[in-house]
Tab-separated table of C-alpha atoms and ligand atoms in Angstrom:
chain	number	residue	atom	x	y	z
A	1	UNK	CA	59.844	33.483	56.025
A	2	UNK	CA	57.273	34.305	58.635
A	3	UNK	CA	58.709	31.506	60.772
A	4	UNK	CA	62.283	32.682	60.318
A	5	UNK	CA	61.333	36.215	61.305
A	6	UNK	CA	59.431	34.830	64.263
A	7	UNK	CA	62.466	32.880	65.401
A	8	UNK	CA	64.899	35.735	64.870
A	9	UNK	CA	62.663	37.997	66.901
A	10	UNK	CA	62.510	35.371	69.604
A	11	UNK	CA	66.259	35.095	69.787
A	12	UNK	CA	66.641	38.861	69.829
A	13	UNK	CA	64.126	39.237	72.604
A	14	UNK	CA	65.762	36.524	74.612
A	15	UNK	CA	69.230	37.908	73.985
A	16	UNK	CA	68.214	41.403	75.123
A	17	UNK	CA	66.003	40.437	77.995
A	18	UNK	CA	67.340	41.478	81.348
A	19	UNK	CA	67.667	38.553	83.719
A	20	UNK	CA	65.597	39.111	86.787
A	21	UNK	CA	67.525	38.346	89.939
A	22	UNK	CA	68.480	34.734	90.301
A	23	UNK	CA	67.992	33.596	93.881
A	24	UNK	CA	71.226	32.686	95.561
A	25	UNK	CA	69.393	30.251	97.786
A	26	UNK	CA	68.153	26.924	96.632
A	27	UNK	CA	64.403	26.762	97.117
A	28	UNK	CA	63.878	23.020	96.799
A	29	UNK	CA	62.597	20.851	99.646
A	30	UNK	CA	65.461	19.955	101.983
A	31	UNK	CA	64.975	16.229	101.539
A	32	UNK	CA	64.688	16.262	97.763
A	33	UNK	CA	66.621	13.310	96.310
A	34	UNK	CA	69.408	13.456	93.782
A	35	UNK	CA	68.282	15.453	90.795
A	36	UNK	CA	69.553	15.599	87.232
A	37	UNK	CA	68.587	18.327	84.790
A	38	UNK	CA	68.817	17.048	81.210
A	39	UNK	CA	68.330	19.479	78.351
A	40	UNK	CA	68.628	19.972	74.636
A	41	UNK	CA	68.949	23.447	73.174
A	42	UNK	CA	69.466	24.512	69.582
A	43	UNK	CA	69.273	28.296	69.814
A	44	UNK	CA	70.057	28.739	73.504
A	45	UNK	CA	66.661	29.413	75.110
A	46	UNK	CA	66.519	26.079	76.923
A	47	UNK	CA	70.097	26.617	78.078
A	48	UNK	CA	69.019	29.905	79.658
A	49	UNK	CA	66.080	28.155	81.290
A	50	UNK	CA	68.453	25.534	82.684
A	51	UNK	CA	70.767	28.227	84.065
A	52	UNK	CA	67.832	29.742	85.923
A	53	UNK	CA	66.659	26.336	87.103
A	54	UNK	CA	70.100	25.302	88.323
A	55	UNK	CA	70.175	28.390	90.554
A	56	UNK	CA	66.976	27.226	92.252
A	57	UNK	CA	67.508	23.476	92.520
A	58	UNK	CA	70.510	21.529	93.731
A	59	UNK	CA	71.076	19.388	90.681
A	60	UNK	CA	73.626	18.136	88.213
A	61	UNK	CA	73.185	19.222	84.620
A	62	UNK	CA	73.686	17.222	81.433
A	63	UNK	CA	73.292	18.430	77.872
A	64	UNK	CA	72.033	16.364	74.948
A	65	UNK	CA	74.138	17.060	71.857
A	66	UNK	CA	73.678	15.702	68.367
A	67	UNK	CA	76.439	13.724	66.681
A	68	UNK	CA	75.816	15.733	63.500
A	69	UNK	CA	77.254	19.183	64.101
A	70	UNK	CA	76.445	22.547	62.509
A	71	UNK	CA	72.993	21.455	61.378
A	72	UNK	CA	70.737	24.276	60.179
A	73	UNK	CA	67.365	23.263	61.557
A	74	UNK	CA	65.918	26.620	60.603
A	75	UNK	CA	66.780	26.442	56.913
A	76	UNK	CA	64.004	26.139	54.336
A	77	UNK	CA	61.293	26.962	56.816
A	78	UNK	CA	62.619	24.456	59.402
A	79	UNK	CA	62.675	21.598	56.861
A	80	UNK	CA	65.452	19.561	58.512
A	81	UNK	CA	63.765	19.685	61.917
A	82	UNK	CA	60.526	18.625	60.274
A	83	UNK	CA	62.219	15.764	58.384
A	84	UNK	CA	63.722	14.444	61.619
A	85	UNK	CA	60.330	14.454	63.311
A	86	UNK	CA	58.664	12.762	60.337
A	87	UNK	CA	61.251	9.968	60.480
A	88	UNK	CA	60.481	9.417	64.187
A	89	UNK	CA	56.727	9.461	63.634
A	90	UNK	CA	56.999	6.955	60.760
A	91	UNK	CA	58.600	4.344	63.006
A	92	UNK	CA	58.796	5.502	66.633
A	93	UNK	CA	59.903	2.146	68.100
A	94	UNK	CA	63.118	1.895	66.053
A	95	UNK	CA	66.249	3.631	67.318
A	96	UNK	CA	67.237	4.126	63.667
A	97	UNK	CA	64.412	6.669	63.358
A	98	UNK	CA	66.024	9.032	65.865
A	99	UNK	CA	68.901	11.464	65.184
A	100	UNK	CA	72.107	10.185	66.790
A	101	UNK	CA	73.225	11.944	69.977
A	102	UNK	CA	76.577	11.928	71.760
A	103	UNK	CA	76.941	9.997	75.032
A	104	UNK	CA	75.508	12.168	77.817
A	105	UNK	CA	77.912	13.118	80.608
A	106	UNK	CA	75.687	11.958	83.484
A	107	UNK	CA	74.035	8.608	84.001
A	108	UNK	CA	70.346	8.959	84.868
A	109	UNK	CA	70.591	5.715	86.841
A	110	UNK	CA	72.358	7.656	89.600
A	111	UNK	CA	69.450	10.071	90.181
A	112	UNK	CA	66.015	10.059	91.814
A	113	UNK	CA	64.537	12.973	89.854
A	114	UNK	CA	64.949	14.028	86.244
A	115	UNK	CA	63.988	17.520	85.141
A	116	UNK	CA	63.884	17.445	81.346
A	117	UNK	CA	64.051	20.696	79.377
A	118	UNK	CA	63.280	20.621	75.661
A	119	UNK	CA	62.421	22.983	72.822
A	120	UNK	CA	59.212	22.513	70.867
A	121	UNK	CA	59.623	21.854	67.152
A	122	UNK	CA	56.565	21.834	64.903
A	123	UNK	CA	54.402	21.462	68.009
A	124	UNK	CA	56.344	18.312	68.993
A	125	UNK	CA	59.329	17.547	71.193
A	126	UNK	CA	62.579	18.487	69.420
A	127	UNK	CA	63.942	15.371	67.716
A	128	UNK	CA	67.309	15.096	69.573
A	129	UNK	CA	65.495	15.412	72.915
A	130	UNK	CA	63.277	12.519	71.814
A	131	UNK	CA	66.408	10.447	71.108
A	132	UNK	CA	67.580	10.872	74.693
A	133	UNK	CA	64.279	9.781	76.187
A	134	UNK	CA	63.920	6.851	73.789
A	135	UNK	CA	67.454	5.621	74.519
A	136	UNK	CA	67.026	5.981	78.276
A	137	UNK	CA	63.474	4.666	78.578
A	138	UNK	CA	64.432	1.687	80.707
A	139	UNK	CA	66.816	3.645	82.917
A	140	UNK	CA	64.219	6.342	83.583
A	141	UNK	CA	61.482	3.893	84.579
A	142	UNK	CA	60.341	4.677	88.110
A	143	UNK	CA	62.189	8.009	88.296
A	144	UNK	CA	60.295	11.159	89.166
A	145	UNK	CA	60.094	13.151	85.955
A	146	UNK	CA	59.398	16.844	85.457
A	147	UNK	CA	59.149	18.561	82.072
A	148	UNK	CA	59.815	22.102	80.902
A	149	UNK	CA	59.059	22.996	77.289
A	150	UNK	CA	60.235	26.128	75.496
A	151	UNK	CA	58.398	27.311	72.383
A	152	UNK	CA	57.909	30.530	70.501
A	153	UNK	CA	54.133	30.490	70.899
A	154	UNK	CA	52.725	26.994	70.233
A	155	UNK	CA	51.081	25.100	73.075
A	156	UNK	CA	52.890	22.073	74.488
A	157	UNK	CA	50.228	19.352	74.754
A	158	UNK	CA	51.772	17.259	71.952
A	159	UNK	CA	55.206	17.527	73.563
A	160	UNK	CA	53.701	16.150	76.774
A	161	UNK	CA	52.144	13.288	74.747
A	162	UNK	CA	55.517	12.644	73.133
A	163	UNK	CA	57.108	12.354	76.573
A	164	UNK	CA	54.366	9.995	77.756
A	165	UNK	CA	55.046	7.725	74.769
A	166	UNK	CA	58.836	7.896	75.066
A	167	UNK	CA	59.092	7.268	78.828
A	168	UNK	CA	55.842	5.543	79.778
A	169	UNK	CA	57.110	4.257	83.115
A	170	UNK	CA	58.265	7.470	84.779
A	171	UNK	CA	56.406	8.973	87.705
A	172	UNK	CA	55.340	12.471	86.694
A	173	UNK	CA	56.260	15.022	89.323
A	174	UNK	CA	53.386	17.241	88.181
A	175	UNK	CA	52.243	19.300	85.209
A	176	UNK	CA	54.779	20.406	82.616
A	177	UNK	CA	55.917	24.041	82.566
A	178	UNK	CA	55.522	25.978	79.327
A	179	UNK	CA	57.858	28.884	78.698
A	180	UNK	CA	57.369	30.915	75.509
A	181	UNK	CA	58.766	34.095	73.977
A	182	UNK	CA	56.292	36.256	75.939
A	183	UNK	CA	57.323	35.021	79.363
A	184	UNK	CA	60.884	33.768	78.801
A	185	UNK	CA	62.343	36.876	80.441
A	186	UNK	CA	60.198	36.150	83.496
A	187	UNK	CA	61.400	32.560	83.704
A	188	UNK	CA	62.963	32.775	87.171
A	189	UNK	CA	59.700	33.429	88.948
A	190	UNK	CA	57.815	31.026	86.641
A	191	UNK	CA	60.241	28.236	87.427
A	192	UNK	CA	60.224	29.006	91.129
A	193	UNK	CA	56.452	28.794	91.474
A	194	UNK	CA	56.309	25.731	89.175
A	195	UNK	CA	58.911	23.937	91.314
A	196	UNK	CA	56.653	24.346	94.330
A	197	UNK	CA	53.941	22.343	92.508
A	198	UNK	CA	56.181	19.381	91.660
A	199	UNK	CA	56.282	16.231	93.789
A	200	UNK	CA	59.896	15.190	93.669
A	201	UNK	CA	61.290	12.010	95.094
A	202	UNK	CA	62.838	12.424	98.508
A	203	UNK	CA	66.291	11.050	99.205
A	204	UNK	CA	65.149	9.112	102.258
A	205	UNK	CA	63.005	6.787	100.165
A	206	UNK	CA	65.384	6.181	97.321
A	207	UNK	CA	68.613	4.632	98.448
A	208	UNK	CA	69.833	2.992	95.262
A	209	UNK	CA	70.303	-0.727	95.662
A	210	UNK	CA	73.875	-1.837	95.056
A	211	UNK	CA	75.175	-5.158	93.843
A	212	UNK	CA	78.809	-6.185	93.621
A	213	UNK	CA	80.656	-7.967	90.837
A	214	UNK	CA	83.828	-9.836	91.708
A	215	UNK	CA	86.230	-11.080	89.043
A	216	UNK	CA	89.468	-12.657	90.254
A	217	UNK	CA	90.508	-10.490	93.222
A	218	UNK	CA	88.742	-7.313	92.189
A	219	UNK	CA	85.254	-6.172	93.209
A	220	UNK	CA	83.275	-3.337	91.626
A	221	UNK	CA	79.921	-1.865	92.649
A	222	UNK	CA	76.852	-1.838	90.417
A	223	UNK	CA	73.961	0.609	90.884
A	224	UNK	CA	70.871	-1.449	90.181
A	225	UNK	CA	67.898	-0.188	88.191
A	226	UNK	CA	64.526	-0.416	89.926
A	227	UNK	CA	62.433	-2.990	88.055
A	228	UNK	CA	60.913	-6.456	88.530
A	229	UNK	CA	64.066	-8.164	87.249
A	230	UNK	CA	66.370	-6.445	89.757
A	231	UNK	CA	63.903	-7.008	92.591
A	232	UNK	CA	63.925	-10.748	91.782
A	233	UNK	CA	67.715	-10.723	91.461
A	234	UNK	CA	68.139	-9.034	94.846
A	235	UNK	CA	65.820	-11.606	96.431
A	236	UNK	CA	67.955	-14.376	94.912
A	237	UNK	CA	71.233	-12.796	96.078
A	238	UNK	CA	69.880	-12.347	99.606
A	239	UNK	CA	70.082	-16.142	99.889
A	240	UNK	CA	73.651	-16.462	98.579
A	241	UNK	CA	76.037	-14.930	96.049
A	242	UNK	CA	75.732	-16.290	92.512
A	243	UNK	CA	78.773	-17.283	90.449
A	244	UNK	CA	78.402	-17.463	86.676
A	245	UNK	CA	80.798	-18.254	83.842
A	246	UNK	CA	80.804	-15.620	81.105
A	247	UNK	CA	82.417	-15.430	77.677
A	248	UNK	CA	83.443	-12.486	75.526
A	249	UNK	CA	81.309	-11.836	72.493
A	250	UNK	CA	81.014	-9.341	69.671
A	251	UNK	CA	83.821	-7.104	70.933
A	252	UNK	CA	81.436	-5.349	73.335
A	253	UNK	CA	80.377	-7.688	76.174
A	254	UNK	CA	80.959	-10.720	78.324
A	255	UNK	CA	77.821	-12.760	78.756
A	256	UNK	CA	76.424	-16.131	79.753
A	257	UNK	CA	73.638	-18.018	81.486
A	258	UNK	CA	72.543	-16.970	84.963
A	259	UNK	CA	71.229	-20.432	85.735
A	260	UNK	CA	67.788	-19.018	86.547
A	261	UNK	CA	65.249	-16.673	84.945
A	262	UNK	CA	64.262	-13.151	85.924
A	263	UNK	CA	61.080	-11.272	84.924
A	264	UNK	CA	62.168	-9.373	81.812
A	265	UNK	CA	60.683	-6.120	80.515
A	266	UNK	CA	62.625	-5.932	77.263
A	267	UNK	CA	62.796	-2.753	75.208
A	268	UNK	CA	65.182	-1.600	72.499
A	269	UNK	CA	68.239	-0.323	74.357
A	270	UNK	CA	71.606	0.886	73.181
A	271	UNK	CA	73.702	-0.727	75.882
A	272	UNK	CA	76.687	1.386	76.896
A	273	UNK	CA	80.015	0.512	78.567
A	274	UNK	CA	79.319	-0.477	82.162
A	275	UNK	CA	75.743	-1.574	81.578
A	276	UNK	CA	74.608	-4.771	83.279
A	277	UNK	CA	71.903	-6.256	81.099
A	278	UNK	CA	69.425	-9.132	81.191
A	279	UNK	CA	69.148	-10.878	77.823
A	280	UNK	CA	66.400	-13.379	77.018
A	281	UNK	CA	65.309	-13.532	80.680
A	282	UNK	CA	68.073	-15.856	81.816
A	283	UNK	CA	71.402	-14.458	80.570
A	284	UNK	CA	73.521	-11.700	82.033
A	285	UNK	CA	75.630	-9.397	79.834
A	286	UNK	CA	78.327	-7.054	81.159
A	287	UNK	CA	79.229	-4.383	78.617
A	288	UNK	CA	82.630	-2.879	77.899
A	289	UNK	CA	81.375	-1.618	74.507
A	290	UNK	CA	78.030	-0.740	72.997
A	291	UNK	CA	75.240	-2.701	71.309
A	292	UNK	CA	71.586	-2.166	70.475
A	293	UNK	CA	69.130	-4.972	71.198
A	294	UNK	CA	65.920	-5.705	73.023
A	295	UNK	CA	67.159	-5.998	76.601
A	296	UNK	CA	66.159	-5.423	80.210
A	297	UNK	CA	68.570	-3.162	82.011
A	298	UNK	CA	69.689	-4.429	85.421
A	299	UNK	CA	72.080	-1.637	86.327
A	300	UNK	CA	75.423	-0.020	85.679
A	301	UNK	CA	78.929	-0.646	86.990
A	302	UNK	CA	79.935	2.475	88.911
A	303	UNK	CA	82.639	4.905	87.818
A	304	UNK	CA	84.789	2.894	85.408
A	305	UNK	CA	85.984	4.183	82.041
A	306	UNK	CA	85.564	2.011	78.940
A	307	UNK	CA	89.211	0.949	79.060
A	308	UNK	CA	89.036	0.182	82.811
A	309	UNK	CA	85.940	-1.899	82.093
A	310	UNK	CA	87.769	-3.848	79.379
A	311	UNK	CA	90.484	-4.765	81.880
A	312	UNK	CA	88.090	-5.567	84.735
A	313	UNK	CA	85.765	-7.655	82.541
A	314	UNK	CA	88.698	-9.445	80.848
A	315	UNK	CA	87.501	-8.382	77.408
A	316	UNK	CA	88.263	-10.956	74.734
A	317	UNK	CA	88.656	-13.874	77.184
A	318	UNK	CA	86.466	-16.919	77.777
A	319	UNK	CA	85.352	-18.865	80.845
A	320	UNK	CA	85.479	-15.816	83.099
A	321	UNK	CA	84.233	-16.594	86.602
A	322	UNK	CA	82.030	-13.709	87.799
A	323	UNK	CA	80.443	-13.546	91.251
A	324	UNK	CA	77.376	-11.392	91.919
A	325	UNK	CA	76.712	-10.475	95.536
A	326	UNK	CA	74.902	-7.933	97.677
A	327	UNK	CA	77.785	-7.528	100.126
A	328	UNK	CA	81.175	-6.180	99.265
A	329	UNK	CA	83.928	-8.482	100.511
A	330	UNK	CA	85.473	-5.770	102.721
A	331	UNK	CA	89.166	-5.493	103.405
A	332	UNK	CA	89.977	-8.572	101.430
A	333	UNK	CA	92.066	-8.213	98.326
A	334	UNK	CA	92.443	-11.845	97.564
A	335	UNK	CA	89.567	-14.274	97.970
A	336	UNK	CA	90.145	-17.999	97.843
A	337	UNK	CA	88.225	-21.039	98.862
A	338	UNK	CA	89.703	-22.306	102.120
A	339	UNK	CA	89.791	-25.964	103.005
A	340	UNK	CA	92.719	-26.085	105.450
A	341	UNK	CA	92.272	-27.525	108.885
A	342	UNK	CA	93.832	-25.027	111.379
A	343	UNK	CA	91.383	-23.268	113.738
A	344	UNK	CA	89.435	-20.464	112.170
A	345	UNK	CA	87.695	-17.640	114.049
A	346	UNK	CA	84.748	-15.551	112.991
A	347	UNK	CA	85.107	-11.785	112.969
A	348	UNK	CA	83.516	-11.834	116.460
A	349	UNK	CA	86.448	-13.893	117.724
A	350	UNK	CA	84.478	-17.091	118.251
A	351	UNK	CA	85.664	-20.359	116.666
A	352	UNK	CA	83.973	-20.953	113.318
A	353	UNK	CA	81.763	-24.023	113.543
A	354	UNK	CA	81.764	-26.863	111.027
A	355	UNK	CA	80.008	-25.698	107.826
A	356	UNK	CA	80.498	-21.977	108.639
A	357	UNK	CA	80.585	-19.844	105.477
A	358	UNK	CA	81.967	-16.336	105.339
A	359	UNK	CA	84.976	-14.363	106.470
A	360	UNK	CA	87.195	-15.961	109.093
A	361	UNK	CA	90.570	-15.200	110.649
A	362	UNK	CA	93.039	-18.058	110.335
A	363	UNK	CA	96.714	-17.752	111.183
A	364	UNK	CA	96.243	-13.992	111.482
A	365	UNK	CA	94.872	-13.666	107.940
A	366	UNK	CA	91.368	-12.923	106.701
A	367	UNK	CA	90.086	-15.597	104.335
A	368	UNK	CA	86.694	-16.477	102.948
A	369	UNK	CA	85.366	-19.950	103.618
A	370	UNK	CA	82.993	-21.053	100.849
B	1	FMN	C1	62.963	23.215	63.749
B	1	FMN	C2	62.198	24.182	64.617
B	1	FMN	C3	60.829	24.160	64.643
B	1	FMN	C4	60.102	25.028	65.474
B	1	FMN	N1	58.751	24.961	65.495
B	1	FMN	C5	58.043	25.786	66.316
B	1	FMN	C6	56.615	25.728	66.371
B	1	FMN	O1	55.972	24.939	65.688
B	1	FMN	N2	55.968	26.560	67.222
B	1	FMN	C7	56.620	27.436	68.035
B	1	FMN	O2	55.979	28.132	68.797
B	1	FMN	N3	57.981	27.497	68.015
B	1	FMN	C8	58.698	26.700	67.173
B	1	FMN	N4	60.065	26.780	67.138
B	1	FMN	C9	60.760	27.722	68.028
B	1	FMN	C10	61.324	27.061	69.300
B	1	FMN	O3	60.385	26.217	69.926
B	1	FMN	C11	61.731	28.120	70.315
B	1	FMN	O4	62.523	29.101	69.707
B	1	FMN	C12	62.475	27.526	71.485
B	1	FMN	O5	62.587	28.487	72.502
B	1	FMN	C13	63.857	27.041	71.067
B	1	FMN	O6	64.596	26.547	72.164
B	1	FMN	P1	66.194	26.495	72.078
B	1	FMN	O7	66.661	27.914	71.870
B	1	FMN	O8	66.642	25.960	73.390
B	1	FMN	O9	66.572	25.636	70.921
B	1	FMN	C14	60.800	25.929	66.296
B	1	FMN	C15	62.205	25.952	66.271
B	1	FMN	C16	62.899	25.097	65.431
B	1	FMN	C17	64.396	25.136	65.421
């Protein structure tokens, strides 16, 4: 009862508190990289924090939402919230321990900095917020990570420990910010001075590495994750494009042998449509559906819906020839191996020498000589 009263009072205070002026100007460093604010909020306090934050930082915002709707986490002295946390703590390395969340509208792979805003439940990170971090562990590796925790009064050290366990490979931007019922109404100035202490990634140092996937006459871009596997893959592709033969499997992927191994750092991942995944060190999987397994994430195909992915990846078919490259074959819709004998010219207008590989002009048409 004491807890329920405490929470009701908190909500009332927050609801009545007058917003101090939100700065119209963004106060972040000019060269701050792409930033995503991810938050979970049950009773709305974290949402208010995010609204204040978004007025101070140029960032996209994504909300974590549970699949189960209309849950009463407050009932029976917060029993449901406590049960969810106990399930996580009993087996923290299994995705089955975490409450299911809906797909999040933004892909963390596209961002340099993640500002994560979570409520505190029973002195720990709220269970649905933990699901997001657990699911996105691999994708968040190497990102600059900043944490804001909202509680009624409890200190946040265990929430920080939870984050360190859930996303061990992030680069912390600085100390976490604690906002509680006493200072929630003063959040604008708290957030502003906290932001000035955070070391965010700058855009100049974080150009995401792209790879291209070509199937038949269509090429799509992939934003690569930053890990040892992708670094080794990029090194390999710098020598020459790689063509692999993939087969549909399980109704969610096309996959097959790369023909070489990459340094894996497998963790339990729920692969999503568009994910490019390394499986067992030497196989590549391109997802048009979803599957949970111990994988290393290589990247994500940019901007295609699940149904567009099914078409592009030839879902359901076998022996699909897939070429991975670092350069996009520009201006060419149809790529074919060319073995004809009329004179070919490089794009610089000089005759292509014997053994030349790349784009040439022959009979007024661009073709690729392989
Ligand atoms: C299940 C549950 C457990 C909570 N446990 C605590 C707690 O142990 N200590 C505390 O100070 N606040 C606790 N709270 C209060 C929240 O941390 C606080 O109200 C927070 O601002 C909620 O953020 P939200 O409105 O974005 O959901 C709890 C809230 C819920 C729903």
